[in-house]
Short mmCIF file of C-alpha atoms in Angstrom, two decimals:
data_model
loop_
_atom_site.label_atom_id
_atom_site.label_comp_id
_atom_site.label_asym_id
_atom_site.label_seq_id
_atom_site.Cartn_x
_atom_site.Cartn_y
_atom_site.Cartn_z
CA UNK A 1 130.02 112.34 90.81
CA UNK A 2 132.40 109.48 89.98
CA UNK A 3 131.33 106.24 88.30
CA UNK A 4 131.66 104.37 91.61
CA UNK A 5 129.54 107.01 93.34
CA UNK A 6 126.90 106.67 90.64
CA UNK A 7 126.90 102.90 90.97
CA UNK A 8 126.45 103.18 94.74
CA UNK A 9 123.63 105.69 94.28
CA UNK A 10 121.90 103.46 91.73
CA UNK A 11 121.87 100.53 94.16
CA UNK A 12 120.63 102.25 97.29
CA UNK A 13 117.51 100.86 98.89
CA UNK A 14 115.47 104.07 99.14
CA UNK A 15 114.87 104.57 95.38
CA UNK A 16 113.92 100.91 95.03
CA UNK A 17 111.56 101.21 98.00
CA UNK A 18 110.08 104.28 96.33
CA UNK A 19 109.44 102.26 93.19
CA UNK A 20 107.85 99.42 95.18
CA UNK A 21 105.74 101.89 97.17
CA UNK A 22 104.48 103.56 94.00
CA UNK A 23 102.92 100.23 93.01
CA UNK A 24 101.82 99.21 96.51
CA UNK A 25 99.92 102.35 97.50
CA UNK A 26 97.30 102.31 94.70
CA UNK A 27 96.75 98.57 95.11
CA UNK A 28 96.06 99.06 98.81
CA UNK A 29 93.96 102.17 98.18
CA UNK A 30 91.75 100.36 95.67
CA UNK A 31 91.16 97.27 97.81
CA UNK A 32 87.42 97.10 98.45
CA UNK A 33 85.93 96.33 101.86
CA UNK A 34 84.20 93.27 100.44
CA UNK A 35 87.59 91.82 99.44
CA UNK A 36 89.05 91.84 102.95
CA UNK A 37 88.04 88.26 103.75
CA UNK A 38 89.47 86.79 100.51
CA UNK A 39 92.30 84.24 100.74
CA UNK A 40 95.77 85.18 99.56
CA UNK A 41 98.76 83.27 98.16
CA UNK A 42 100.30 83.70 101.63
CA UNK A 43 98.26 81.00 103.37
CA UNK A 44 98.78 82.58 106.79
CA UNK A 45 96.67 85.61 105.86
CA UNK A 46 93.41 86.65 104.32
CA UNK A 47 93.44 90.11 102.68
CA UNK A 48 92.67 91.89 105.95
CA UNK A 49 95.41 90.04 107.79
CA UNK A 50 97.86 90.68 104.95
CA UNK A 51 97.14 94.42 105.01
CA UNK A 52 97.57 94.57 108.77
CA UNK A 53 100.87 92.74 108.40
CA UNK A 54 102.00 95.21 105.72
CA UNK A 55 101.16 98.09 108.04
CA UNK A 56 103.28 96.57 110.77
CA UNK A 57 106.16 95.91 108.40
CA UNK A 58 106.11 99.47 107.08
CA UNK A 59 105.94 101.01 110.56
CA UNK A 60 108.64 98.83 112.13
CA UNK A 61 111.12 98.96 109.28
CA UNK A 62 110.88 102.75 109.34
CA UNK A 63 112.12 102.54 112.94
CA UNK A 64 114.86 100.11 111.95
CA UNK A 65 116.13 102.55 109.32
CA UNK A 66 116.67 105.03 112.15
CA UNK A 67 118.36 102.34 114.31
CA UNK A 68 115.44 102.48 116.75
CA UNK A 69 113.83 99.45 118.47
CA UNK A 70 111.08 97.64 116.59
CA UNK A 71 108.35 95.34 117.89
CA UNK A 72 107.07 92.36 115.91
CA UNK A 73 105.82 90.47 118.97
CA UNK A 74 102.24 89.33 119.31
CA UNK A 75 99.42 89.62 116.80
CA UNK A 76 99.36 92.39 114.22
CA UNK A 77 97.22 95.32 115.42
CA UNK A 78 94.06 95.93 113.40
CA UNK A 79 95.01 99.09 111.55
CA UNK A 80 91.95 98.63 109.33
CA UNK A 81 89.70 99.61 112.23
CA UNK A 82 90.64 103.18 111.32
CA UNK A 83 88.22 104.30 108.55
CA UNK A 84 91.08 106.26 106.97
CA UNK A 85 93.40 103.25 106.77
CA UNK A 86 93.98 103.60 103.03
CA UNK A 87 95.26 107.15 103.44
CA UNK A 88 97.23 106.11 106.51
CA UNK A 89 99.00 103.37 104.56
CA UNK A 90 100.10 105.85 101.91
CA UNK A 91 101.41 108.19 104.61
CA UNK A 92 103.26 105.47 106.51
CA UNK A 93 104.80 104.09 103.32
CA UNK A 94 106.04 107.55 102.40
CA UNK A 95 107.63 107.83 105.84
CA UNK A 96 109.30 104.45 105.33
CA UNK A 97 110.88 105.52 102.04
CA UNK A 98 112.01 108.82 103.56
CA UNK A 99 113.58 107.04 106.54
CA UNK A 100 115.68 104.78 104.33
CA UNK A 101 116.76 107.80 102.27
CA UNK A 102 118.33 109.43 105.35
CA UNK A 103 122.14 109.51 105.42
CA UNK A 104 123.50 106.50 107.29
CA UNK A 105 120.32 104.43 107.08
CA UNK A 106 122.12 101.64 105.23
CA UNK A 107 125.27 101.85 107.35
CA UNK A 108 126.16 99.64 110.30
CA UNK A 109 123.72 97.25 111.88
CA UNK A 110 120.17 97.51 113.16
CA UNK A 111 117.50 95.53 114.97
CA UNK A 112 117.59 93.10 117.86
CA UNK A 113 119.75 90.68 115.86
CA UNK A 114 122.26 93.38 114.84
CA UNK A 115 121.84 92.51 111.19
CA UNK A 116 123.55 94.63 108.51
CA UNK A 117 121.27 97.58 107.86
CA UNK A 118 121.53 97.02 104.12
CA UNK A 119 120.16 93.49 104.56
CA UNK A 120 117.31 94.82 106.72
CA UNK A 121 116.48 97.32 103.99
CA UNK A 122 116.35 94.49 101.47
CA UNK A 123 113.98 92.60 103.77
CA UNK A 124 111.40 95.39 103.77
CA UNK A 125 111.84 95.78 100.02
CA UNK A 126 111.05 92.09 99.68
CA UNK A 127 107.93 92.36 101.85
CA UNK A 128 106.73 95.41 99.96
CA UNK A 129 107.16 93.48 96.71
CA UNK A 130 106.08 89.92 97.44
CA UNK A 131 103.21 90.73 99.80
CA UNK A 132 101.89 93.32 97.36
CA UNK A 133 101.90 90.59 94.72
CA UNK A 134 99.94 88.50 97.23
CA UNK A 135 97.43 91.33 97.57
CA UNK A 136 97.12 91.88 93.84
CA UNK A 137 96.49 88.22 93.11
CA UNK A 138 94.05 87.84 96.01
CA UNK A 139 91.98 90.72 94.67
CA UNK A 140 92.17 89.76 91.01
CA UNK A 141 94.62 92.39 89.81
CA UNK A 142 97.84 92.32 87.85
CA UNK A 143 101.18 93.21 89.40
CA UNK A 144 104.64 93.42 87.89
CA UNK A 145 107.42 95.00 89.97
CA UNK A 146 110.17 97.25 88.72
CA UNK A 147 112.83 94.98 87.13
CA UNK A 148 115.48 96.86 89.13
CA UNK A 149 113.74 95.77 92.34
CA UNK A 150 113.73 92.14 91.21
CA UNK A 151 117.41 92.33 90.25
CA UNK A 152 118.27 93.74 93.67
CA UNK A 153 116.27 91.08 95.50
CA UNK A 154 117.45 87.96 93.67
CA UNK A 155 120.81 87.75 95.41
CA UNK A 156 119.48 88.90 98.77
CA UNK A 157 116.69 86.32 98.76
CA UNK A 158 119.08 83.53 97.81
CA UNK A 159 121.28 84.47 100.79
CA UNK A 160 118.44 84.74 103.30
CA UNK A 161 116.41 81.73 102.08
CA UNK A 162 117.99 79.01 104.29
CA UNK A 163 117.47 81.01 107.49
CA UNK A 164 114.02 82.19 106.36
CA UNK A 165 112.94 78.56 105.80
CA UNK A 166 114.35 77.54 109.17
CA UNK A 167 112.29 80.31 110.78
CA UNK A 168 109.16 79.36 108.82
CA UNK A 169 109.10 82.65 106.90
CA UNK A 170 109.65 80.97 103.49
CA UNK A 171 108.09 77.73 102.35
CA UNK A 172 109.90 75.07 100.34
CA UNK A 173 111.14 76.37 97.01
CA UNK A 174 108.75 75.67 94.15
CA UNK A 175 110.18 74.16 90.97
CA UNK A 176 109.22 76.11 87.87
CA UNK A 177 109.56 75.17 84.19
CA UNK A 178 112.00 76.80 81.80
CA UNK A 179 110.85 80.17 80.61
CA UNK A 180 109.71 81.39 84.03
CA UNK A 181 110.44 85.08 84.54
CA UNK A 182 112.98 86.34 87.09
CA UNK A 183 110.13 87.56 89.30
CA UNK A 184 108.33 84.22 89.09
CA UNK A 185 111.56 82.51 90.14
CA UNK A 186 111.92 84.97 93.02
CA UNK A 187 108.40 84.12 94.17
CA UNK A 188 109.21 80.41 93.89
CA UNK A 189 112.22 80.79 96.21
CA UNK A 190 109.87 82.20 98.87
CA UNK A 191 107.64 79.13 98.53
CA UNK A 192 104.96 80.68 96.30
CA UNK A 193 103.77 79.01 93.12
CA UNK A 194 102.97 81.79 90.64
CA UNK A 195 101.25 79.26 88.36
CA UNK A 196 98.47 78.78 90.91
CA UNK A 197 97.80 82.52 90.91
CA UNK A 198 98.88 83.14 87.34
CA UNK A 199 96.44 85.78 86.15
CA UNK A 200 93.97 88.33 87.33
CA UNK A 201 90.45 86.95 87.69
#
């Protein structure tokens, strides 16, 4: 393998998704039923709503990796009605990572907007990072992503931020003091203030 091949391998989405999933799955698994109504840093969702949104993200972005149609219309289905939802999330997340590891997953375009597949992969990596931070903070737990994931997302988030704000996906960027970590600054770009949810309860 040449140096350029190694560099390309090191920056593929699937290994980064695998790293994000390894942190997400136990946090979801250990979320107690009595925590489902708790508020989250993502004001649109309580914990139950956030988990249902994560399910939908994982399922649809698996389809997008395979260049198949996705469906984000309407309300998120209540996946938590299934008593085995914790196990199901682990299974679906594994399928997501496997789909993005398939040859050609990052090539070409995908989705209704014909976006570059690589950008779409970064979008699900962002959701599986930032929304899992939302979940951790909402349920009083610590969360620190793989630094390689943060490094990958910084440039992608900066590029997508104007459109994401126009679409109401990101809030206004939060100003942070000097000394904020790269991940805190990433959260701030999405409109989250990590200082308001600074530590596990």
